[in-house]
XYZ file of C-alpha atoms in Angstrom:
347
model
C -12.898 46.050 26.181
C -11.830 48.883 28.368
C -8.477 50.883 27.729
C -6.842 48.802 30.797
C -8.345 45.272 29.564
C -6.658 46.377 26.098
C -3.230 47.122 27.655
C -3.231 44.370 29.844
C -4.159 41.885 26.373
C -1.435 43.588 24.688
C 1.359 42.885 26.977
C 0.402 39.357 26.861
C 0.448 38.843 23.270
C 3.578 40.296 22.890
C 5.093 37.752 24.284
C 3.817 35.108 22.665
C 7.634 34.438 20.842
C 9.188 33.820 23.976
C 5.984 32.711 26.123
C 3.194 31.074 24.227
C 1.797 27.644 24.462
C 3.575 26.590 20.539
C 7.311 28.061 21.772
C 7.063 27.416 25.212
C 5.221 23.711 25.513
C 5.336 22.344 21.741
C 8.414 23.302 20.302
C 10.231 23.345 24.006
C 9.115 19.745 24.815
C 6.458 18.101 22.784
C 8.645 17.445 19.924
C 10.568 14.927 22.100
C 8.221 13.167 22.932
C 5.876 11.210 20.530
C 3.085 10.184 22.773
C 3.034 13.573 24.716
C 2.786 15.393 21.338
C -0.042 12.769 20.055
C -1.917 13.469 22.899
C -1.902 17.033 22.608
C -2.872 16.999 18.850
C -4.365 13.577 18.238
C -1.672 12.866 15.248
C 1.462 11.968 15.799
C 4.737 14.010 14.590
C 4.910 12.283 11.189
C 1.068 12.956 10.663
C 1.954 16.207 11.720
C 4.358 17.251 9.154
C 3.025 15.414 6.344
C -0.529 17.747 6.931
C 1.833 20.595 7.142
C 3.676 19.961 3.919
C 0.018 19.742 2.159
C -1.237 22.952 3.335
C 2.359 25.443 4.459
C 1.598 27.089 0.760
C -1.632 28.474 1.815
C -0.884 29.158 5.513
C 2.428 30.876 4.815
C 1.894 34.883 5.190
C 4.652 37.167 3.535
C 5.829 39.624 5.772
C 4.511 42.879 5.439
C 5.425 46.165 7.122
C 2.597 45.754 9.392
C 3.659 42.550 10.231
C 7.013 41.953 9.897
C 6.955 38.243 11.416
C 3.322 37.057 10.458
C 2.769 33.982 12.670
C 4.072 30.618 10.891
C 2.479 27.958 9.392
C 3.174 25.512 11.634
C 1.754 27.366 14.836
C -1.560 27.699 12.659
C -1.587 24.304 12.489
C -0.823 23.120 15.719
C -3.759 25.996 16.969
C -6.005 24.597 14.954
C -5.483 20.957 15.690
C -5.451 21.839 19.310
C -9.133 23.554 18.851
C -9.911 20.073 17.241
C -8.762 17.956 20.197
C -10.381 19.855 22.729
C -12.985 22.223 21.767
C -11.583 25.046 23.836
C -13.157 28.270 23.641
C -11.146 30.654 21.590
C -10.912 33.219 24.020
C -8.726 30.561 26.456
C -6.864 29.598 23.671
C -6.100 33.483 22.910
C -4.271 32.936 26.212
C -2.374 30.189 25.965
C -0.981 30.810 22.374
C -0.720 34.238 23.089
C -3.152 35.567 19.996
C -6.132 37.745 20.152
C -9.295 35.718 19.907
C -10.218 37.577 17.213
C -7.539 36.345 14.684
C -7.498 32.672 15.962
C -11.341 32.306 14.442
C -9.751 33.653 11.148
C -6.751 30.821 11.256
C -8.639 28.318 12.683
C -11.174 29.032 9.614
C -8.180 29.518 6.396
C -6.402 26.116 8.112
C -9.699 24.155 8.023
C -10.406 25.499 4.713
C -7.038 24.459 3.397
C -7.404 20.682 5.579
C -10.346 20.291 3.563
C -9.366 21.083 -0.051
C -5.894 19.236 0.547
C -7.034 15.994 2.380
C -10.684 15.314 1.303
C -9.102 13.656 -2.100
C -7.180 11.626 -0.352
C -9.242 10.127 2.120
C -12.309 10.553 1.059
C -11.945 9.918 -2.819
C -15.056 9.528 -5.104
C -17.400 6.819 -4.139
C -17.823 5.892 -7.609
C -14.369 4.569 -8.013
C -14.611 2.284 -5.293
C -14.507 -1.202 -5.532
C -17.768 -2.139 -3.313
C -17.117 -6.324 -3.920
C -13.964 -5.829 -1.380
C -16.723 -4.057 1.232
C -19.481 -6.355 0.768
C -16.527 -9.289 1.226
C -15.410 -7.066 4.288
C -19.105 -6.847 5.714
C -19.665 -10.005 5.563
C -16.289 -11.814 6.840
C -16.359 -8.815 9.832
C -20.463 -7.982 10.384
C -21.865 -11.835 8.771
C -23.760 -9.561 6.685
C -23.822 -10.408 2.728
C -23.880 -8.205 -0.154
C -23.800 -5.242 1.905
C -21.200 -2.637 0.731
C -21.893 0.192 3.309
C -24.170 1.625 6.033
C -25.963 4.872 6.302
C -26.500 7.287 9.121
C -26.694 11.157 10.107
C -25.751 12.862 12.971
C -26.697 16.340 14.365
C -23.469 18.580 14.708
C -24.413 21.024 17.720
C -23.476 24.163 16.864
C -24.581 28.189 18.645
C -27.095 29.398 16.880
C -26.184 31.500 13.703
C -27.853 34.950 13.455
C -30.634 35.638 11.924
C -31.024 32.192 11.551
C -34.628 31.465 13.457
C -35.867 28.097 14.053
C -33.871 26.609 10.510
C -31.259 25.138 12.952
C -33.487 23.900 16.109
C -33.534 20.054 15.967
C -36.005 17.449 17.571
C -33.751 16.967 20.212
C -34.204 20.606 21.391
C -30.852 22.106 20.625
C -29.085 23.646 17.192
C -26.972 21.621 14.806
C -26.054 20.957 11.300
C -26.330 17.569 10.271
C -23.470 14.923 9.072
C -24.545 12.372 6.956
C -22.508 9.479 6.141
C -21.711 6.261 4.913
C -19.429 3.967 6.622
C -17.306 0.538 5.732
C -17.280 -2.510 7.741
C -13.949 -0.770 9.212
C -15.495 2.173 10.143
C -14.157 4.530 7.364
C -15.970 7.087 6.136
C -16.682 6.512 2.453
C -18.469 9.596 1.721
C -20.360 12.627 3.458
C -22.549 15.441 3.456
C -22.258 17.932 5.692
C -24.336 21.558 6.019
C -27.974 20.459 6.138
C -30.031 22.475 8.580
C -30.807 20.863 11.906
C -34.538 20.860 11.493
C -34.511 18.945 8.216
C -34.657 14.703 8.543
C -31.896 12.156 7.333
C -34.611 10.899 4.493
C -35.050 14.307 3.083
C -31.368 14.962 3.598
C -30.453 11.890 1.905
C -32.664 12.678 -0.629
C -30.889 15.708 -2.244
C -27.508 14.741 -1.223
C -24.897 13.252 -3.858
C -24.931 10.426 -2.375
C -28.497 9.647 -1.973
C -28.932 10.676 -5.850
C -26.019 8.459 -6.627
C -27.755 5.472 -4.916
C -31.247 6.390 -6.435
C -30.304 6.745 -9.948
C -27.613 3.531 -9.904
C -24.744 5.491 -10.612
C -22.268 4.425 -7.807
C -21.550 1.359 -9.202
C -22.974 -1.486 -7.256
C -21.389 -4.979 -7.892
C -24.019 -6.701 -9.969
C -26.672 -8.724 -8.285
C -25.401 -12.270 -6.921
C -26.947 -15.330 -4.387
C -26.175 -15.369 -0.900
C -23.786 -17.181 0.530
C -24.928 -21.120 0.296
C -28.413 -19.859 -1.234
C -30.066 -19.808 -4.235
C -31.352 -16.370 -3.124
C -30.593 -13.682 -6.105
C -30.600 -10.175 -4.263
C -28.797 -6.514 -5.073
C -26.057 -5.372 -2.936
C -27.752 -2.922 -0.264
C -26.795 0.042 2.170
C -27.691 -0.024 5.746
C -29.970 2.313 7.561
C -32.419 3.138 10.415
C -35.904 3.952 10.483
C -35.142 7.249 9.332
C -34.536 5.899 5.862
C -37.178 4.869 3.479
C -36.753 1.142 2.380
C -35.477 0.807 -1.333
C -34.208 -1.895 -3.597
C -30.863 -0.719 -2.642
C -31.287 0.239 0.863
C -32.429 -2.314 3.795
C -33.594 -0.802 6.958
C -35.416 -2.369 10.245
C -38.770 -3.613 10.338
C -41.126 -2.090 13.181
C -41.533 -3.038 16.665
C -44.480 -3.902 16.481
C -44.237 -6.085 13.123
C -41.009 -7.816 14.569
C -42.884 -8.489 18.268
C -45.720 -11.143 16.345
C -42.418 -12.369 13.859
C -39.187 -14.343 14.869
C -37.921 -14.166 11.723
C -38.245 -10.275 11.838
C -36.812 -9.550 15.434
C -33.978 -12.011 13.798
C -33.609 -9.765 10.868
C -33.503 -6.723 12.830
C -31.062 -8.031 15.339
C -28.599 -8.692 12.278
C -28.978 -5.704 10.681
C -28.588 -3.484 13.592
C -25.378 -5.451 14.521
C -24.323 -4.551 10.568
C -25.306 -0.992 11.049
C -23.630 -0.083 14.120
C -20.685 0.057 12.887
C -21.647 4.302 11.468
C -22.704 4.212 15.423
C -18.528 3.395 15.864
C -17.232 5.573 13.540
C -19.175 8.355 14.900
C -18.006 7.723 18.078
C -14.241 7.626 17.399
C -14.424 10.611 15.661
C -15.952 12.610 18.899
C -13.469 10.786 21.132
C -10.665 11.692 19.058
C -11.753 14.885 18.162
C -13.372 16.547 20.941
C -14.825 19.611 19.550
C -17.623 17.331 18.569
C -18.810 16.721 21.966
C -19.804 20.824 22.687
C -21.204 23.634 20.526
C -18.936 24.857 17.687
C -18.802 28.536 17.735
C -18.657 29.162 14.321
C -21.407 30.271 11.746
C -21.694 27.640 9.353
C -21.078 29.040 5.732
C -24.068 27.956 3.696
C -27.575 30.273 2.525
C -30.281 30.950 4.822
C -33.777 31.201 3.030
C -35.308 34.984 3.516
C -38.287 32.995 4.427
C -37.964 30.689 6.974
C -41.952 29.885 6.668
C -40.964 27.154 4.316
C -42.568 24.467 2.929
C -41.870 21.041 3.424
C -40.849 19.333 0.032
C -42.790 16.533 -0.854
C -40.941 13.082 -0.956
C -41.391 11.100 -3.640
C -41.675 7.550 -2.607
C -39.114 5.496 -3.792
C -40.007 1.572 -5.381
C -41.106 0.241 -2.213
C -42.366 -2.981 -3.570
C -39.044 -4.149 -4.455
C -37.764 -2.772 -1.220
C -40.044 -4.780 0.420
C -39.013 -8.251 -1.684
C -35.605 -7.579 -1.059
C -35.850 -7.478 2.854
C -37.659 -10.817 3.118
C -35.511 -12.324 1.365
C -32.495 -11.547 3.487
C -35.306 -12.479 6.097
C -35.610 -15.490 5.029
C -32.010 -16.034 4.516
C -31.189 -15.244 7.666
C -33.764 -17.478 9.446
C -32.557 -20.841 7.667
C -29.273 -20.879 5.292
C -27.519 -17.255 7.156
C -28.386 -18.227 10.537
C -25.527 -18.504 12.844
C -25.664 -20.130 16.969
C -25.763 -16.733 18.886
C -28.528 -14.841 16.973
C -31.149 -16.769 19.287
Protein backbone atom coordinates (compact mmCIF):
# COMPACT_ATOMS: atom_id res chain seq x y z
CA UNK A 1 0.00 0.00 0.00
CA UNK A 2 1.44 3.31 -0.94
CA UNK A 3 2.15 6.14 1.74
CA UNK A 4 -1.20 8.00 0.42
CA UNK A 5 -3.38 4.61 0.34
CA UNK A 6 -2.01 4.27 4.09
CA UNK A 7 -3.09 7.81 5.13
CA UNK A 8 -6.16 7.75 3.42
CA UNK A 9 -6.97 3.96 5.43
CA UNK A 10 -5.98 5.63 8.50
CA UNK A 11 -8.32 8.47 8.55
CA UNK A 12 -11.03 6.08 7.97
CA UNK A 13 -10.43 3.81 10.73
CA UNK A 14 -10.20 6.38 13.06
CA UNK A 15 -13.42 6.97 12.94
CA UNK A 16 -14.79 3.94 13.32
CA UNK A 17 -16.25 5.12 17.16
CA UNK A 18 -18.31 7.66 15.76
CA UNK A 19 -18.73 6.22 12.04
CA UNK A 20 -18.57 2.50 11.66
CA UNK A 21 -21.14 0.07 10.53
CA UNK A 22 -21.56 -1.50 14.66
CA UNK A 23 -22.02 2.41 16.15
CA UNK A 24 -23.52 3.90 13.36
CA UNK A 25 -26.18 1.08 11.88
CA UNK A 26 -26.30 -1.65 14.82
CA UNK A 27 -26.18 0.04 17.92
CA UNK A 28 -27.92 3.39 16.26
CA UNK A 29 -30.91 1.40 14.87
CA UNK A 30 -30.76 -2.32 14.69
CA UNK A 31 -31.30 -2.81 18.27
CA UNK A 32 -34.88 -1.48 17.82
CA UNK A 33 -35.80 -3.41 15.64
CA UNK A 34 -35.93 -7.28 15.94
CA UNK A 35 -36.47 -8.35 12.41
CA UNK A 36 -34.05 -5.66 10.94
CA UNK A 37 -31.35 -6.89 13.38
CA UNK A 38 -32.22 -10.76 12.50
CA UNK A 39 -31.76 -10.05 9.13
CA UNK A 40 -28.54 -8.51 9.41
CA UNK A 41 -27.09 -11.33 11.66
CA UNK A 42 -29.37 -14.31 11.11
CA UNK A 43 -30.10 -14.56 15.12
CA UNK A 44 -32.22 -12.58 16.71
CA UNK A 45 -31.28 -10.11 19.78
CA UNK A 46 -31.85 -12.77 22.46
CA UNK A 47 -29.68 -15.31 20.40
CA UNK A 48 -27.46 -12.57 20.21
CA UNK A 49 -26.67 -11.94 23.73
CA UNK A 50 -26.96 -15.31 24.99
CA UNK A 51 -23.76 -16.24 22.28
CA UNK A 52 -22.19 -13.18 23.69
CA UNK A 53 -22.48 -14.10 27.33
CA UNK A 54 -20.79 -17.65 26.31
CA UNK A 55 -17.85 -16.29 24.65
CA UNK A 56 -17.33 -12.06 26.14
CA UNK A 57 -14.50 -13.91 28.50
CA UNK A 58 -12.39 -14.80 25.63
CA UNK A 59 -13.17 -11.86 23.30
CA UNK A 60 -12.68 -9.23 25.99
CA UNK A 61 -9.07 -7.46 25.42
CA UNK A 62 -7.60 -5.48 28.50
CA UNK A 63 -6.54 -2.25 27.58
CA UNK A 64 -3.09 -1.77 27.03
CA UNK A 65 -1.04 1.37 26.38
CA UNK A 66 -1.02 0.59 22.82
CA UNK A 67 -4.48 0.25 22.82
CA UNK A 68 -6.16 2.02 25.23
CA UNK A 69 -9.85 1.08 23.98
CA UNK A 70 -9.26 -2.46 22.35
CA UNK A 71 -12.41 -3.02 20.26
CA UNK A 72 -15.33 -4.77 22.41
CA UNK A 73 -16.63 -7.96 22.49
CA UNK A 74 -19.71 -7.38 21.19
CA UNK A 75 -18.50 -5.61 17.86
CA UNK A 76 -16.33 -8.91 17.38
CA UNK A 77 -19.25 -10.64 17.45
CA UNK A 78 -21.54 -8.84 15.46
CA UNK A 79 -18.29 -8.72 12.65
CA UNK A 80 -18.09 -12.04 12.72
CA UNK A 81 -21.70 -13.00 12.44
CA UNK A 82 -22.02 -10.48 9.71
CA UNK A 83 -19.00 -12.39 7.71
CA UNK A 84 -21.30 -15.49 8.39
CA UNK A 85 -24.46 -14.03 6.84
CA UNK A 86 -22.95 -12.76 3.89
CA UNK A 87 -19.61 -13.92 2.98
CA UNK A 88 -18.26 -10.46 2.34
CA UNK A 89 -14.78 -10.09 1.52
CA UNK A 90 -12.83 -8.79 4.42
CA UNK A 91 -11.38 -6.02 2.75
CA UNK A 92 -15.25 -4.43 2.26
CA UNK A 93 -15.96 -5.24 5.58
CA UNK A 94 -12.60 -3.32 6.71
CA UNK A 95 -14.75 -0.46 5.36
CA UNK A 96 -17.80 -0.65 6.73
CA UNK A 97 -16.70 -1.48 10.38
CA UNK A 98 -13.99 0.74 10.05
CA UNK A 99 -11.00 -2.03 10.86
CA UNK A 100 -8.02 -2.89 8.85
CA UNK A 101 -8.56 -6.10 6.97
CA UNK A 102 -5.78 -7.38 8.46
CA UNK A 103 -7.11 -7.62 12.10
CA UNK A 104 -10.73 -8.61 11.10
CA UNK A 105 -9.17 -12.22 9.78
CA UNK A 106 -7.60 -12.41 13.34
CA UNK A 107 -11.24 -11.69 15.15
CA UNK A 108 -13.16 -13.33 12.81
CA UNK A 109 -10.68 -16.43 13.53
CA UNK A 110 -10.41 -16.05 17.92
CA UNK A 111 -14.57 -15.50 17.71
CA UNK A 112 -15.04 -18.68 15.62
CA UNK A 113 -12.61 -20.41 17.71
CA UNK A 114 -14.39 -19.41 20.88
CA UNK A 115 -18.22 -20.20 18.92
CA UNK A 116 -16.87 -23.51 18.56
CA UNK A 117 -15.46 -24.55 21.96
CA UNK A 118 -18.56 -22.76 23.72
CA UNK A 119 -21.53 -24.02 21.54
CA UNK A 120 -20.45 -27.40 20.00
CA UNK A 121 -21.48 -29.08 23.59
CA UNK A 122 -24.50 -27.76 23.47
CA UNK A 123 -25.79 -28.43 20.23
CA UNK A 124 -23.96 -30.88 19.07
CA UNK A 125 -23.50 -33.17 22.25
CA UNK A 126 -22.01 -36.74 21.99
CA UNK A 127 -23.81 -39.04 19.70
CA UNK A 128 -23.43 -41.75 22.06
CA UNK A 129 -25.76 -40.30 24.58
CA UNK A 130 -28.49 -39.99 22.31
CA UNK A 131 -31.52 -41.72 22.52
CA UNK A 132 -31.79 -43.07 18.70
CA UNK A 133 -35.54 -44.98 19.53
CA UNK A 134 -37.03 -41.18 19.63
CA UNK A 135 -35.22 -40.68 15.88
CA UNK A 136 -36.08 -43.88 14.42
CA UNK A 137 -39.89 -43.05 15.94
CA UNK A 138 -39.26 -39.49 14.35
CA UNK A 139 -38.12 -41.03 10.88
CA UNK A 140 -40.65 -43.00 10.59
CA UNK A 141 -43.87 -40.87 11.77
CA UNK A 142 -42.10 -37.78 9.48
CA UNK A 143 -40.01 -39.81 6.42
CA UNK A 144 -42.39 -43.50 6.69
CA UNK A 145 -39.07 -44.88 7.09
CA UNK A 146 -38.61 -47.59 10.07
CA UNK A 147 -35.80 -48.23 12.26
CA UNK A 148 -33.83 -45.59 10.78
CA UNK A 149 -32.16 -43.28 13.39
CA UNK A 150 -30.18 -40.92 11.02
CA UNK A 151 -28.89 -40.20 7.49
CA UNK A 152 -25.44 -39.70 6.17
CA UNK A 153 -23.96 -37.29 3.71
CA UNK A 154 -20.78 -35.02 2.88
CA UNK A 155 -20.48 -31.94 1.33
CA UNK A 156 -17.48 -30.12 -0.30
CA UNK A 157 -16.82 -26.70 1.55
CA UNK A 158 -15.21 -24.44 -1.32
CA UNK A 159 -12.55 -22.81 -0.02
CA UNK A 160 -9.12 -20.61 -2.03
CA UNK A 161 -6.60 -22.73 -2.29
CA UNK A 162 -4.15 -22.94 0.75
CA UNK A 163 -0.42 -22.55 -0.09
CA UNK A 164 1.68 -24.96 -0.70
CA UNK A 165 -1.10 -27.07 -0.72
CA UNK A 166 -0.97 -28.73 -4.51
CA UNK A 167 -3.65 -30.82 -5.81
CA UNK A 168 -4.64 -32.23 -1.84
CA UNK A 169 -7.63 -29.78 -2.04
CA UNK A 170 -8.83 -30.05 -5.91
CA UNK A 171 -12.15 -31.99 -5.88
CA UNK A 172 -14.00 -33.96 -8.74
CA UNK A 173 -16.05 -31.18 -9.31
CA UNK A 174 -13.03 -29.07 -10.45
CA UNK A 175 -12.73 -26.56 -7.68
CA UNK A 176 -11.01 -26.61 -3.90
CA UNK A 177 -12.87 -27.53 -0.74
CA UNK A 178 -12.75 -29.24 2.52
CA UNK A 179 -15.32 -31.63 3.08
CA UNK A 180 -18.35 -31.67 5.81
CA UNK A 181 -19.57 -34.81 6.69
CA UNK A 182 -22.63 -35.29 8.59
CA UNK A 183 -25.39 -37.00 9.99
CA UNK A 184 -28.76 -35.59 10.13
CA UNK A 185 -32.30 -36.31 12.13
CA UNK A 186 -35.59 -36.59 10.57
CA UNK A 187 -35.74 -32.70 11.62
CA UNK A 188 -32.85 -31.80 9.95
CA UNK A 189 -30.45 -31.37 12.97
CA UNK A 190 -27.16 -32.07 12.78
CA UNK A 191 -26.30 -34.93 15.12
CA UNK A 192 -22.71 -35.07 14.57
CA UNK A 193 -19.86 -33.90 12.07
CA UNK A 194 -16.57 -34.02 10.70
CA UNK A 195 -15.15 -31.36 9.21
CA UNK A 196 -11.29 -30.84 7.67
CA UNK A 197 -10.94 -33.72 5.22
CA UNK A 198 -9.13 -32.73 2.05
CA UNK A 199 -11.25 -32.11 -1.01
CA UNK A 200 -9.74 -34.84 -3.10
CA UNK A 201 -10.46 -37.61 -0.61
CA UNK A 202 -14.23 -39.54 -1.01
CA UNK A 203 -17.14 -39.60 1.66
CA UNK A 204 -16.39 -43.64 2.06
CA UNK A 205 -12.81 -43.12 2.90
CA UNK A 206 -13.76 -40.06 4.89
CA UNK A 207 -16.30 -41.88 6.73
CA UNK A 208 -14.03 -44.43 7.25
CA UNK A 209 -11.54 -42.73 9.67
CA UNK A 210 -13.95 -40.34 11.06
CA UNK A 211 -15.45 -40.82 14.74
CA UNK A 212 -18.36 -41.34 13.54
CA UNK A 213 -17.84 -43.86 10.92
CA UNK A 214 -15.62 -45.88 13.62
CA UNK A 215 -18.42 -45.43 16.06
CA UNK A 216 -20.91 -47.03 13.59
CA UNK A 217 -18.35 -49.80 12.51
CA UNK A 218 -17.35 -51.01 15.81
CA UNK A 219 -21.19 -50.72 17.47
CA UNK A 220 -20.32 -48.28 19.89
CA UNK A 221 -23.01 -45.53 19.33
CA UNK A 222 -25.56 -47.30 20.81
CA UNK A 223 -28.11 -48.49 18.36
CA UNK A 224 -31.58 -49.46 19.82
CA UNK A 225 -31.50 -53.23 19.69
CA UNK A 226 -32.80 -55.00 16.66
CA UNK A 227 -36.79 -55.05 16.39
CA UNK A 228 -39.66 -56.09 13.41
CA UNK A 229 -41.02 -53.60 11.25
CA UNK A 230 -43.93 -52.05 11.67
CA UNK A 231 -46.90 -54.82 11.06
CA UNK A 232 -44.04 -57.42 9.99
CA UNK A 233 -42.49 -60.22 11.22
CA UNK A 234 -39.32 -58.80 9.59
CA UNK A 235 -36.35 -58.72 12.40
CA UNK A 236 -33.81 -56.01 11.03
CA UNK A 237 -31.02 -53.52 12.87
CA UNK A 238 -31.67 -49.93 13.02
CA UNK A 239 -29.68 -48.36 9.92
CA UNK A 240 -28.15 -44.92 8.72
CA UNK A 241 -28.94 -43.50 5.41
CA UNK A 242 -26.58 -42.87 2.59
CA UNK A 243 -25.79 -42.48 -1.16
CA UNK A 244 -23.80 -44.38 -3.45
CA UNK A 245 -20.84 -42.96 -2.03
CA UNK A 246 -21.22 -45.19 0.99
CA UNK A 247 -20.44 -48.80 1.09
CA UNK A 248 -23.55 -50.92 2.15
CA UNK A 249 -23.21 -52.36 5.81
CA UNK A 250 -25.39 -54.09 8.32
CA UNK A 251 -25.88 -50.75 9.76
CA UNK A 252 -25.92 -48.57 6.82
CA UNK A 253 -28.61 -48.87 3.81
CA UNK A 254 -27.79 -47.12 0.66
CA UNK A 255 -29.47 -47.20 -3.04
CA UNK A 256 -29.35 -49.97 -5.30
CA UNK A 257 -27.98 -49.19 -8.97
CA UNK A 258 -29.70 -47.92 -11.90
CA UNK A 259 -29.31 -50.41 -13.68
CA UNK A 260 -30.32 -53.21 -10.99
CA UNK A 261 -33.47 -51.05 -10.03
CA UNK A 262 -34.47 -50.50 -14.08
CA UNK A 263 -35.17 -54.76 -14.48
CA UNK A 264 -36.74 -54.56 -10.46
CA UNK A 265 -39.98 -52.76 -9.18
CA UNK A 266 -39.36 -53.64 -5.96
CA UNK A 267 -35.85 -51.94 -6.20
CA UNK A 268 -36.81 -48.57 -8.01
CA UNK A 269 -39.54 -48.79 -4.97
CA UNK A 270 -36.83 -49.15 -2.46
CA UNK A 271 -34.78 -46.51 -3.85
CA UNK A 272 -37.59 -44.07 -4.21
CA UNK A 273 -38.17 -44.49 -0.29
CA UNK A 274 -34.93 -44.24 0.73
CA UNK A 275 -33.99 -41.25 -1.21
CA UNK A 276 -37.19 -39.51 0.12
CA UNK A 277 -35.61 -40.65 3.84
CA UNK A 278 -32.26 -39.33 2.89
CA UNK A 279 -32.99 -36.02 1.63
CA UNK A 280 -33.60 -34.70 4.48
CA UNK A 281 -29.09 -34.13 5.00
CA UNK A 282 -29.95 -32.61 1.30
CA UNK A 283 -32.35 -29.96 3.64
CA UNK A 284 -30.23 -29.39 6.29
CA UNK A 285 -27.46 -28.59 4.03
CA UNK A 286 -29.40 -26.29 2.35
CA UNK A 287 -30.68 -24.21 5.30
CA UNK A 288 -27.47 -23.91 6.55
CA UNK A 289 -26.11 -22.12 3.12
CA UNK A 290 -29.30 -20.05 2.99
CA UNK A 291 -28.93 -18.94 6.39
CA UNK A 292 -25.45 -18.66 6.42
CA UNK A 293 -24.21 -17.36 3.28
CA UNK A 294 -20.56 -17.66 3.45
CA UNK A 295 -21.24 -21.18 2.36
CA UNK A 296 -22.34 -20.32 -1.01
CA UNK A 297 -18.58 -18.61 -2.14
CA UNK A 298 -14.94 -19.45 -1.36
CA UNK A 299 -13.87 -18.98 2.29
CA UNK A 300 -10.70 -17.11 2.39
CA UNK A 301 -9.18 -18.67 5.10
CA UNK A 302 -6.42 -21.45 5.31
CA UNK A 303 -7.91 -24.27 6.92
CA UNK A 304 -5.84 -25.27 10.10
CA UNK A 305 -5.07 -28.94 9.71
CA UNK A 306 -1.38 -30.85 8.38
CA UNK A 307 -0.47 -31.02 4.89
CA UNK A 308 1.59 -34.26 4.00
CA UNK A 309 5.34 -33.21 2.70
CA UNK A 310 4.43 -35.62 0.05
CA UNK A 311 1.52 -35.04 -1.72
CA UNK A 312 2.39 -38.26 -4.07
CA UNK A 313 0.32 -40.25 -1.68
CA UNK A 314 -1.04 -43.39 -1.69
CA UNK A 315 -4.46 -44.27 -1.67
CA UNK A 316 -5.33 -46.35 1.56
CA UNK A 317 -6.81 -49.48 0.94
CA UNK A 318 -10.50 -49.95 2.17
CA UNK A 319 -11.28 -52.73 3.90
CA UNK A 320 -14.60 -54.02 2.88
CA UNK A 321 -17.00 -53.96 5.40
CA UNK A 322 -19.65 -57.34 5.99
CA UNK A 323 -21.36 -56.89 2.84
CA UNK A 324 -23.32 -60.04 3.02
CA UNK A 325 -25.32 -58.88 5.82
CA UNK A 326 -25.54 -55.52 4.19
CA UNK A 327 -26.95 -57.06 1.44
CA UNK A 328 -29.76 -59.23 3.66
CA UNK A 329 -30.62 -56.28 5.40
CA UNK A 330 -31.60 -54.15 2.25
CA UNK A 331 -33.95 -56.80 0.83
CA UNK A 332 -35.55 -57.08 3.54
CA UNK A 333 -36.62 -53.48 3.87
CA UNK A 334 -37.17 -54.31 0.05
CA UNK A 335 -39.39 -56.56 0.63
CA UNK A 336 -41.05 -54.71 3.34
CA UNK A 337 -41.60 -51.98 1.47
CA UNK A 338 -43.14 -53.74 -1.58
CA UNK A 339 -46.01 -55.55 0.51
CA UNK A 340 -46.56 -54.74 4.44
CA UNK A 341 -44.58 -50.78 4.20
CA UNK A 342 -46.12 -49.88 1.04
CA UNK A 343 -48.11 -46.79 1.12
CA UNK A 344 -50.72 -45.29 -2.14
CA UNK A 345 -48.26 -42.64 -3.62
CA UNK A 346 -45.00 -44.68 -3.92
CA UNK A 347 -46.41 -46.02 -7.40
Amino acid sequence: MIPEQRNAFNSIVSTRKTEGFFKQLIVGHLFNSDTKFREIFRVNKGQFYFILSLVKKDLTKEPIMRVPEPISADEKLALTLRYLATGESFRSLSFAFRISYSYISVIVKETLTALKQMLMPLFLPNPTTIDYKVKANEFYTKWNFPNCILAIDGKHVRIRCPNNSGSLYFNYKDYFSIVLLAMVDANYKFIAIDVGSFGREGDSGIFLKSNMGQQILNCTLKFPEDCALPNSNSVVPHVVLGDQAFRLHKYILRLFSQKSARRDSGKTIFNYRLSRARRVTENAFGLLSQIFRVFYQPININPKQPIPDNNMLPLEHERGFLSSEGLSVREIFKDYFVNEGGVPWQT
